[in-house]
PDB file of C-alpha atoms in Angstrom:
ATOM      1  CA  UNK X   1      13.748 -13.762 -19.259  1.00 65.00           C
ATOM      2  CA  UNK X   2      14.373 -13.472 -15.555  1.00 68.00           C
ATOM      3  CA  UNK X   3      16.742 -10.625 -16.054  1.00 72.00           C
ATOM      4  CA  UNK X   4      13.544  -8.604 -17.698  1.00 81.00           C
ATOM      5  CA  UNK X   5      11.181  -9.843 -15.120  1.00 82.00           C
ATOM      6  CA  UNK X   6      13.587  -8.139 -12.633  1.00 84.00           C
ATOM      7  CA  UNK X   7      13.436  -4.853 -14.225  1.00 85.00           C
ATOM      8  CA  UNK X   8       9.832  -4.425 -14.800  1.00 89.00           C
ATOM      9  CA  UNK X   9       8.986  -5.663 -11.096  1.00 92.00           C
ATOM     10  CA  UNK X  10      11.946  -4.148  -9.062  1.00 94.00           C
ATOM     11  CA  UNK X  11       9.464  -1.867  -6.360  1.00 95.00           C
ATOM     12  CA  UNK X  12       7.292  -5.220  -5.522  1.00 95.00           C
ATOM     13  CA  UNK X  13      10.231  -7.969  -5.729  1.00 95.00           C
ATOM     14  CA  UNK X  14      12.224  -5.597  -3.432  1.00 96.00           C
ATOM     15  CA  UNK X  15       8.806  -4.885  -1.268  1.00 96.00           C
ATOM     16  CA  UNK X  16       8.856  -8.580  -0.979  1.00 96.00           C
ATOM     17  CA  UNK X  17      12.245  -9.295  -0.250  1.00 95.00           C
ATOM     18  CA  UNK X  18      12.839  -6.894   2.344  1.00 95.00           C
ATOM     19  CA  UNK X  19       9.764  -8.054   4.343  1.00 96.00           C
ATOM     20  CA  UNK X  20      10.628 -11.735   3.805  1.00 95.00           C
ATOM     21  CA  UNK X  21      14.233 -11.006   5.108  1.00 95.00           C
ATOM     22  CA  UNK X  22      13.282  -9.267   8.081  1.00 94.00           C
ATOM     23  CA  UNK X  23      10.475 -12.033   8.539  1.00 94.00           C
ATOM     24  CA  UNK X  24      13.587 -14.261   9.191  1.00 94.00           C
ATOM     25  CA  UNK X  25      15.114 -12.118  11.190  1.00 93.00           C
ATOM     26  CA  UNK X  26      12.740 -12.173  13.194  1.00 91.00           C
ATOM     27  CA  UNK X  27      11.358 -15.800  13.192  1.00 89.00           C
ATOM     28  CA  UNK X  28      15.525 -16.995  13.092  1.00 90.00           C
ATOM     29  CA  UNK X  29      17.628 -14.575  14.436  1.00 92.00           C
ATOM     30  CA  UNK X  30      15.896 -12.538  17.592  1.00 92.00           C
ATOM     31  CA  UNK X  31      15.083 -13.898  20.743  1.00 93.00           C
ATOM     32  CA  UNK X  32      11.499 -13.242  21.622  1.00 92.00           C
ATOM     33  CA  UNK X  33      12.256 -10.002  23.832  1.00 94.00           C
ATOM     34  CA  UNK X  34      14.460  -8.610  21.026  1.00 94.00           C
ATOM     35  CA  UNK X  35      11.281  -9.530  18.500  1.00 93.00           C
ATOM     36  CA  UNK X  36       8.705  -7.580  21.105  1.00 93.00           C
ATOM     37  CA  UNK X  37      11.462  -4.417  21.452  1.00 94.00           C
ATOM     38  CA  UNK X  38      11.066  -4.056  17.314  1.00 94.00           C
ATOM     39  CA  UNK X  39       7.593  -4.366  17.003  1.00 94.00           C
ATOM     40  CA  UNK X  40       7.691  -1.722  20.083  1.00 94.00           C
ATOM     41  CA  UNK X  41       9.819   0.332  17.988  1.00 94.00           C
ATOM     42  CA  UNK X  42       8.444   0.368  14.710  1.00 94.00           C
ATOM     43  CA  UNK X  43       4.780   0.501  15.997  1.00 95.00           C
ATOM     44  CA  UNK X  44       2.898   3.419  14.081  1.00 95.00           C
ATOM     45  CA  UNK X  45       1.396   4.263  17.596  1.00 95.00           C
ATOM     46  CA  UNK X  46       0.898   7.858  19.198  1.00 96.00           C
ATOM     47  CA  UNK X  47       4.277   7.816  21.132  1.00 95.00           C
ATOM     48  CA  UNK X  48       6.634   6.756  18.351  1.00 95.00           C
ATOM     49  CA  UNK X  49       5.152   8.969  15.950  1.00 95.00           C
ATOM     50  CA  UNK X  50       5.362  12.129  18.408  1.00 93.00           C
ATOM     51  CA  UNK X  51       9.551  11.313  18.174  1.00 94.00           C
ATOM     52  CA  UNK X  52      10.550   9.508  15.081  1.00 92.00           C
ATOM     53  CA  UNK X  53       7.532   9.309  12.273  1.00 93.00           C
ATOM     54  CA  UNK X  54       9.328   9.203   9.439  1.00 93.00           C
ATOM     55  CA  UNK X  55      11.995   6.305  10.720  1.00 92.00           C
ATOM     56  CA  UNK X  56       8.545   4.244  12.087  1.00 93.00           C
ATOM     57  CA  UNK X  57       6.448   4.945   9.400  1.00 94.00           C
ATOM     58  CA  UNK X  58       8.960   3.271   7.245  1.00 94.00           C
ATOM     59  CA  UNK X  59       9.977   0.394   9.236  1.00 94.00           C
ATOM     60  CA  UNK X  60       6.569  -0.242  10.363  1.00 95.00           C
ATOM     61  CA  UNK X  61       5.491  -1.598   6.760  1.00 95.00           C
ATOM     62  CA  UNK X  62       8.104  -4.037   7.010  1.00 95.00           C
ATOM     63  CA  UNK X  63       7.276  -5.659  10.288  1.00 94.00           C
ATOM     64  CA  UNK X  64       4.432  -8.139  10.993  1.00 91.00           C
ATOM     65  CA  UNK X  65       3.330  -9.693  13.950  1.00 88.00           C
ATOM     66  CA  UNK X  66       2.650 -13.122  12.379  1.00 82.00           C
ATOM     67  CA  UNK X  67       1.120 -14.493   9.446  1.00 85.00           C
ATOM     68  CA  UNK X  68       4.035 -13.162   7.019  1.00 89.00           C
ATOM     69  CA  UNK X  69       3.663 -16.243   4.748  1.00 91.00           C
ATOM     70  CA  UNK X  70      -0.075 -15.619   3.656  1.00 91.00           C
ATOM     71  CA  UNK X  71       0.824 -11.763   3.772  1.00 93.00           C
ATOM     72  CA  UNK X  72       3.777 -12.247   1.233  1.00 94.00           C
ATOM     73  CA  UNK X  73       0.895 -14.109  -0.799  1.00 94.00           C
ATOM     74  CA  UNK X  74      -1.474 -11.398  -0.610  1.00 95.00           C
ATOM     75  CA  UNK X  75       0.670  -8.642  -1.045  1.00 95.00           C
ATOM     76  CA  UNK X  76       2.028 -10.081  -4.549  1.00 96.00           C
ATOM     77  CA  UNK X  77      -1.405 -10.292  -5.532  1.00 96.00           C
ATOM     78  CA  UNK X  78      -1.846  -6.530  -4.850  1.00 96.00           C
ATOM     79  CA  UNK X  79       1.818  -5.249  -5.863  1.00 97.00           C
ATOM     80  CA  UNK X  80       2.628  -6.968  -9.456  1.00 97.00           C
ATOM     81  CA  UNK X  81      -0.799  -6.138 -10.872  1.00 96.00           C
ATOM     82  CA  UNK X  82      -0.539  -2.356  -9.823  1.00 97.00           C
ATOM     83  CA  UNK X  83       3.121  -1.775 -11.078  1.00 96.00           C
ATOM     84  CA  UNK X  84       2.043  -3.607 -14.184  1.00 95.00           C
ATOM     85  CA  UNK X  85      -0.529  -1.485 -14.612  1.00 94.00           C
ATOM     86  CA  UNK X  86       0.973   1.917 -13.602  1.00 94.00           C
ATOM     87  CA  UNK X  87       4.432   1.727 -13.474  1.00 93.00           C
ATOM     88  CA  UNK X  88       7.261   1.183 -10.340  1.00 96.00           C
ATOM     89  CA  UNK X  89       7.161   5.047  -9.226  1.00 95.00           C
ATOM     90  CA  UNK X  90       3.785   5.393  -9.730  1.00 96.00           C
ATOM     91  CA  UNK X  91       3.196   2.135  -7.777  1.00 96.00           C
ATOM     92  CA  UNK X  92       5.161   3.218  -4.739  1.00 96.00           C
ATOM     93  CA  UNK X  93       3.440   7.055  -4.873  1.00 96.00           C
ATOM     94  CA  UNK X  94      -0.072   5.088  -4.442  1.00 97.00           C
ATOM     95  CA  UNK X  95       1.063   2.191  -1.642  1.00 97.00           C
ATOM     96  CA  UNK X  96       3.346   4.833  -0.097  1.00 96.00           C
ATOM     97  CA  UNK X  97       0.134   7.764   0.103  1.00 97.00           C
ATOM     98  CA  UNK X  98      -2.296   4.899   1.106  1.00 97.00           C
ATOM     99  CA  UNK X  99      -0.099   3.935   4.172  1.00 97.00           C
ATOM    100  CA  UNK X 100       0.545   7.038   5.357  1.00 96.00           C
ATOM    101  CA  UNK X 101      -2.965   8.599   5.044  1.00 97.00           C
ATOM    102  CA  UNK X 102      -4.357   4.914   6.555  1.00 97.00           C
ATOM    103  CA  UNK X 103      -1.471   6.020   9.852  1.00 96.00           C
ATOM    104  CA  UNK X 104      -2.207   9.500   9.817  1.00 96.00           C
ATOM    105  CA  UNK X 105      -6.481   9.290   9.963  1.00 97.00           C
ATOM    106  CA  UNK X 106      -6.159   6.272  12.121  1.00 97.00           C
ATOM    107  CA  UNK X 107      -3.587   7.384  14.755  1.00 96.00           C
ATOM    108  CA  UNK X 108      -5.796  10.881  14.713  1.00 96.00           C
ATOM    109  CA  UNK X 109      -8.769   9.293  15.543  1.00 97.00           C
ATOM    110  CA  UNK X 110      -7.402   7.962  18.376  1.00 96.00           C
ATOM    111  CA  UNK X 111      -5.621  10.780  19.792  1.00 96.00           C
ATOM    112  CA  UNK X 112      -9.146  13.317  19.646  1.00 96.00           C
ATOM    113  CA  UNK X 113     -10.721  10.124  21.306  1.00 96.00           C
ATOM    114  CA  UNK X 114      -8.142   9.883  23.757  1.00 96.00           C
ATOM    115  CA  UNK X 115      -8.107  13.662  24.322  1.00 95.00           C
ATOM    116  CA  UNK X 116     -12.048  13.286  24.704  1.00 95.00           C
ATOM    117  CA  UNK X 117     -11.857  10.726  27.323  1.00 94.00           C
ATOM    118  CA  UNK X 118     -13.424   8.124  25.424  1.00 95.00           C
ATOM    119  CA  UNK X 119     -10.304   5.716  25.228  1.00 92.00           C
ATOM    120  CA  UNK X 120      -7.155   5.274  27.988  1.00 94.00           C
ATOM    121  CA  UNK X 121      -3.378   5.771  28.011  1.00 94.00           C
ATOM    122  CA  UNK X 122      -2.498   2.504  26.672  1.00 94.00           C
ATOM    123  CA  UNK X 123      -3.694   3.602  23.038  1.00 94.00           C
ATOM    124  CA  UNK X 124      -0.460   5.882  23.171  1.00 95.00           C
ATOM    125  CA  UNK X 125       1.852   2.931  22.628  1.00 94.00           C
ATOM    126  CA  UNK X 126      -0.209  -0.186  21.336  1.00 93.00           C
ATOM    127  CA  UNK X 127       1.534  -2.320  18.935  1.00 91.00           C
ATOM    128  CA  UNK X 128       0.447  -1.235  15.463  1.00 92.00           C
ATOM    129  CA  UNK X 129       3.097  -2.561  12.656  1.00 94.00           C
ATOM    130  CA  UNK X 130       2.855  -4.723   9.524  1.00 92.00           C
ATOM    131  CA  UNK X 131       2.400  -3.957   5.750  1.00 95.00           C
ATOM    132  CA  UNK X 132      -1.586  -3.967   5.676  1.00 94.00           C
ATOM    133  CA  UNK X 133      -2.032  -0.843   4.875  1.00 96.00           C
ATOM    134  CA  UNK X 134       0.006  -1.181   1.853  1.00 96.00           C
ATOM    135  CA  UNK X 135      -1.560  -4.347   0.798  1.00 95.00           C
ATOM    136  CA  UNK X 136      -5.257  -3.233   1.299  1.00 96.00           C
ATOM    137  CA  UNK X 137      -4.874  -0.326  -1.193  1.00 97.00           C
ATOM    138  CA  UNK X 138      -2.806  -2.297  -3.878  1.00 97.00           C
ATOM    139  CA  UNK X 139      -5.372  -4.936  -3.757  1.00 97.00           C
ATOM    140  CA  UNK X 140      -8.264  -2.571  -4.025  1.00 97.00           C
ATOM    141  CA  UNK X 141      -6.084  -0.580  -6.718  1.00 97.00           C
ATOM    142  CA  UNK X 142      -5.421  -4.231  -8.432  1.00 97.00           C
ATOM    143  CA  UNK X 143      -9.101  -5.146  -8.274  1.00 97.00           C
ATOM    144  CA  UNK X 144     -10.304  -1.512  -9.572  1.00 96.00           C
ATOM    145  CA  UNK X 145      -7.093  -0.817 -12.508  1.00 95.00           C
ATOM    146  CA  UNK X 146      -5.663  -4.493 -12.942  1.00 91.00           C
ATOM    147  CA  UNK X 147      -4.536  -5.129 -16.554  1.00 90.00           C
ATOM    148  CA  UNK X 148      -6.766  -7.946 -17.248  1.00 88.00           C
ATOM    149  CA  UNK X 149      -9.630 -10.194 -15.989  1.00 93.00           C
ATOM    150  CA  UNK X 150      -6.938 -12.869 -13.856  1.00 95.00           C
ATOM    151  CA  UNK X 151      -4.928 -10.535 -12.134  1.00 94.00           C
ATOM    152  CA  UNK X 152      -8.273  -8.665 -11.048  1.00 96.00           C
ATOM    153  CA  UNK X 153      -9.947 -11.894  -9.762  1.00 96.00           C
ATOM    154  CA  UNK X 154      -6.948 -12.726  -8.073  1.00 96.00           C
ATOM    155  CA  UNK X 155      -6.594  -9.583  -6.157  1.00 96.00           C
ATOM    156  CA  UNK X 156     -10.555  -9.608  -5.611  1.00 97.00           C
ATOM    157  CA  UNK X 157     -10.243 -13.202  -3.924  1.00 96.00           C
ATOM    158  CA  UNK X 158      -7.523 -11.847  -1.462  1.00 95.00           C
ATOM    159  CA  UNK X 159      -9.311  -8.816  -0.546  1.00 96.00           C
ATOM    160  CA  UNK X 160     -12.423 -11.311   0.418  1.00 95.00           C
ATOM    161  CA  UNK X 161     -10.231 -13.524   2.241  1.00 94.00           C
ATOM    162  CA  UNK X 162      -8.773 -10.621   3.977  1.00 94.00           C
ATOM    163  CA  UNK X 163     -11.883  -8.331   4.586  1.00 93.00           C
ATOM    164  CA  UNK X 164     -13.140 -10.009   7.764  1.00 93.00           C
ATOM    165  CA  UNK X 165      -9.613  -9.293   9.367  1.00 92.00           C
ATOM    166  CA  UNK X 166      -9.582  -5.716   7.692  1.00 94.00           C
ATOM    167  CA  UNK X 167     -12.979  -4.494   8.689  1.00 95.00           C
ATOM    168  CA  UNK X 168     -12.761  -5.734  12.224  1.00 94.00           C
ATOM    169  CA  UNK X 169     -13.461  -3.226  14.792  1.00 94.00           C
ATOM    170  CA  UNK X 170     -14.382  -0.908  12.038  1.00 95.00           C
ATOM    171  CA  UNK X 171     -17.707  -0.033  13.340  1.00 95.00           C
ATOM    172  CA  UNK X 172     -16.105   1.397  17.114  1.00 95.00           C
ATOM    173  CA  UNK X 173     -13.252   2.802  15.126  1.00 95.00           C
ATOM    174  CA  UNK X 174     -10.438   0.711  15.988  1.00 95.00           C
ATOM    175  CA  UNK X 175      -6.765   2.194  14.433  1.00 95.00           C
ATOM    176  CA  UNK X 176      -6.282  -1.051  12.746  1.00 95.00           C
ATOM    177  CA  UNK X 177      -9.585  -0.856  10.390  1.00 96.00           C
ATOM    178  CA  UNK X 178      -9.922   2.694  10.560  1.00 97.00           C
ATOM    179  CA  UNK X 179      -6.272   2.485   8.498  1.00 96.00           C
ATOM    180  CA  UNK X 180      -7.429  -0.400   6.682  1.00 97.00           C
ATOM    181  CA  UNK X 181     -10.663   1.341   5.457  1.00 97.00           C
ATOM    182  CA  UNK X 182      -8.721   4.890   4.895  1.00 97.00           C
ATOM    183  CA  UNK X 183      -5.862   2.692   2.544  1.00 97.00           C
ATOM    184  CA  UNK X 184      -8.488   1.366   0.467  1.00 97.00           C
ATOM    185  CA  UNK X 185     -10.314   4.283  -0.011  1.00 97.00           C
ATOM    186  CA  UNK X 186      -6.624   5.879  -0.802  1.00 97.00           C
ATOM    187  CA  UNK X 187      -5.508   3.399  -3.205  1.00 96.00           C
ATOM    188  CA  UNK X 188      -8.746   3.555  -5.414  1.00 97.00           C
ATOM    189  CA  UNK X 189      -8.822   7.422  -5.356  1.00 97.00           C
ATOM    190  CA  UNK X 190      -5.066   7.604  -5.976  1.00 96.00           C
ATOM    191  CA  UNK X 191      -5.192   4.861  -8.947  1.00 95.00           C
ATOM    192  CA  UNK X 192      -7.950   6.778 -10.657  1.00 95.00           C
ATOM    193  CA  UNK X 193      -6.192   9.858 -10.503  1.00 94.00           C
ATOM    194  CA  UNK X 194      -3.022   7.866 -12.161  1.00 94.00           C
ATOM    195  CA  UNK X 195      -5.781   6.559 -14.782  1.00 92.00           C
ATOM    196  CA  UNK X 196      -7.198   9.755 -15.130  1.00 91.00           C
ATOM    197  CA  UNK X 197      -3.324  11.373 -15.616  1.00 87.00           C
ATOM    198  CA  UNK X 198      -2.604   8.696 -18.096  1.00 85.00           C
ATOM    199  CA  UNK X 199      -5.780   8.785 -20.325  1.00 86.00           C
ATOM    200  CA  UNK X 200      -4.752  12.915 -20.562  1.00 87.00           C
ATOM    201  CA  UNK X 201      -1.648  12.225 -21.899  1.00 84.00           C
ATOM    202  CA  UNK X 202      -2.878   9.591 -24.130  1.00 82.00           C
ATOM    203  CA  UNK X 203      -5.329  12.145 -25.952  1.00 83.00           C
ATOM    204  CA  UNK X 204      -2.360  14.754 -26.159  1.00 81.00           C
ATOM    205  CA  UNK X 205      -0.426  12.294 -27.899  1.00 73.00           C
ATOM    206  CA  UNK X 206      -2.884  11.304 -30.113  1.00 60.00           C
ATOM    207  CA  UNK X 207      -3.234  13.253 -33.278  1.00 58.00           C
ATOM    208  CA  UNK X 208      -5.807  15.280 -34.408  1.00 52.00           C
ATOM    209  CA  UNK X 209      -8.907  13.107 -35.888  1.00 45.00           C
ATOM    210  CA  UNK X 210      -9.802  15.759 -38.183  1.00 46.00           C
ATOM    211  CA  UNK X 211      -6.492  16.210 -40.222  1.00 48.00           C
ATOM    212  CA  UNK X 212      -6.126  12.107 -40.108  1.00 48.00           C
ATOM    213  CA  UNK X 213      -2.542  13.109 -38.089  1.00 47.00           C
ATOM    214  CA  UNK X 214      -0.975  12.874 -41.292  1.00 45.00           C
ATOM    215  CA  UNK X 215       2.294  15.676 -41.787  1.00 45.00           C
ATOM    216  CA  UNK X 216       0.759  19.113 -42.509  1.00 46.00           C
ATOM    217  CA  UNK X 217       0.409  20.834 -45.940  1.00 47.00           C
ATOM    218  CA  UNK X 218       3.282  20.872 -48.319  1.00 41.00           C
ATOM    219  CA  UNK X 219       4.961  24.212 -48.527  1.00 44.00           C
ATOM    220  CA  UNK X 220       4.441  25.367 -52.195  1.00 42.00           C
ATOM    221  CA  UNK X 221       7.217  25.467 -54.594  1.00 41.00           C
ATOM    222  CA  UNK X 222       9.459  28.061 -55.362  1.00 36.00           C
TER     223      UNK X 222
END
């Protein structure tokens, strides 16, 4: 039984147990400078994306700030009912678009309003890490696509717990909500282009209504 949860759930349990393990890291094994110089690293921010954005945009979905227990919670909620629904590969493609769109809008916000004036220097290398991108379009994705009314509510009750945090600075375009905002809106359009993909190849498998998809006509005898 566990052997065949394993396989159908290997993108979120290894999602999961990659951020949990560097959570410990972290909390167990770095000193608090070391913990500041990897959240400086990995940081999606204007200055490490300008040298290494594939390396940070990576790493960055794997380190949090704080609050990793509740975000392991929340992310689960988001994660099993999307692969469930869609598949592993299909489930990375839609967490994987949603947190680099959420980086990329975001972190270009900033820079025009930094090149206009309107913010300072410091935007260039604030700390911006953690897997909320990811886990703001899986739970909208769960909420929209989820296979069944349970998994749905579940991810719906996350999202609410989570919105005030999300939305937060939304309105004076923050990069945190700005990417939170741009990942939801990415991992609803993506999942109903997945639906949208399946439901085609549903109909071309079906057979044809009008010949009951029964085998065609005999060929006549000899």
């Amino acid at each position: 039984m566990m052997g065949g949860f394993l396989k159908r759930y290997p993108m979120p349990l290894a999602f999961l147990g990659l951020f949990g393990a560097i959570w410990v890291v972290q909390e167990y094994a770095l000193p608090p400078a070391a913990r500041h110089d990897l959240i400086a690293w990995a940081s999606t921010n204007l200055a490490n994306l300008t040298v290494n954005p594939v390396g940070t945009m990576i790493v960055s979905a794997f380190v949090a700030e704080g609050s990793q227990a509740v975000l392991l919670v929340v992310i689960a909620l988001g994660l099993f009912p999307v692969t469930r629904r869609f598949g592993n590969l299909r489930a990375v493609l839609l967490v994987a678009a949603a947190h680099v769109l959420g980086t990329v809008v975001s972190q270009g916000i900033a820079f025009v309003r930094l090149e206009l004036g309107l913010l300072t220097d410091s935007v260039r290398t604030i700390p911006d890490v953690g897997p909320s991108y990811v886990l703001s379009a899986a739970l909208v994705a769960a909420v929209l696509y989820g296979p069944g009314r349970v998994p749905r509510l579940l991810a719906f009750a996350g999202w609410a717990a989570l919105s005030p945090y999300l939305f937060d600075g939304l309105a004076s375009l923050e990069v945190a909500a700005v990417g939170h905002a741009v990942a939801m809106v990415s991992g609803a359009a993506v999942g109903g282009v997945l639906l949208l993909h399946e439901r085609r190849r549903a109909r071309t498998r079906t057979p044809d209504a009008r010949d009951g998809g029964g085998p065609g006509p005999l060929p006549a005898p000899a």
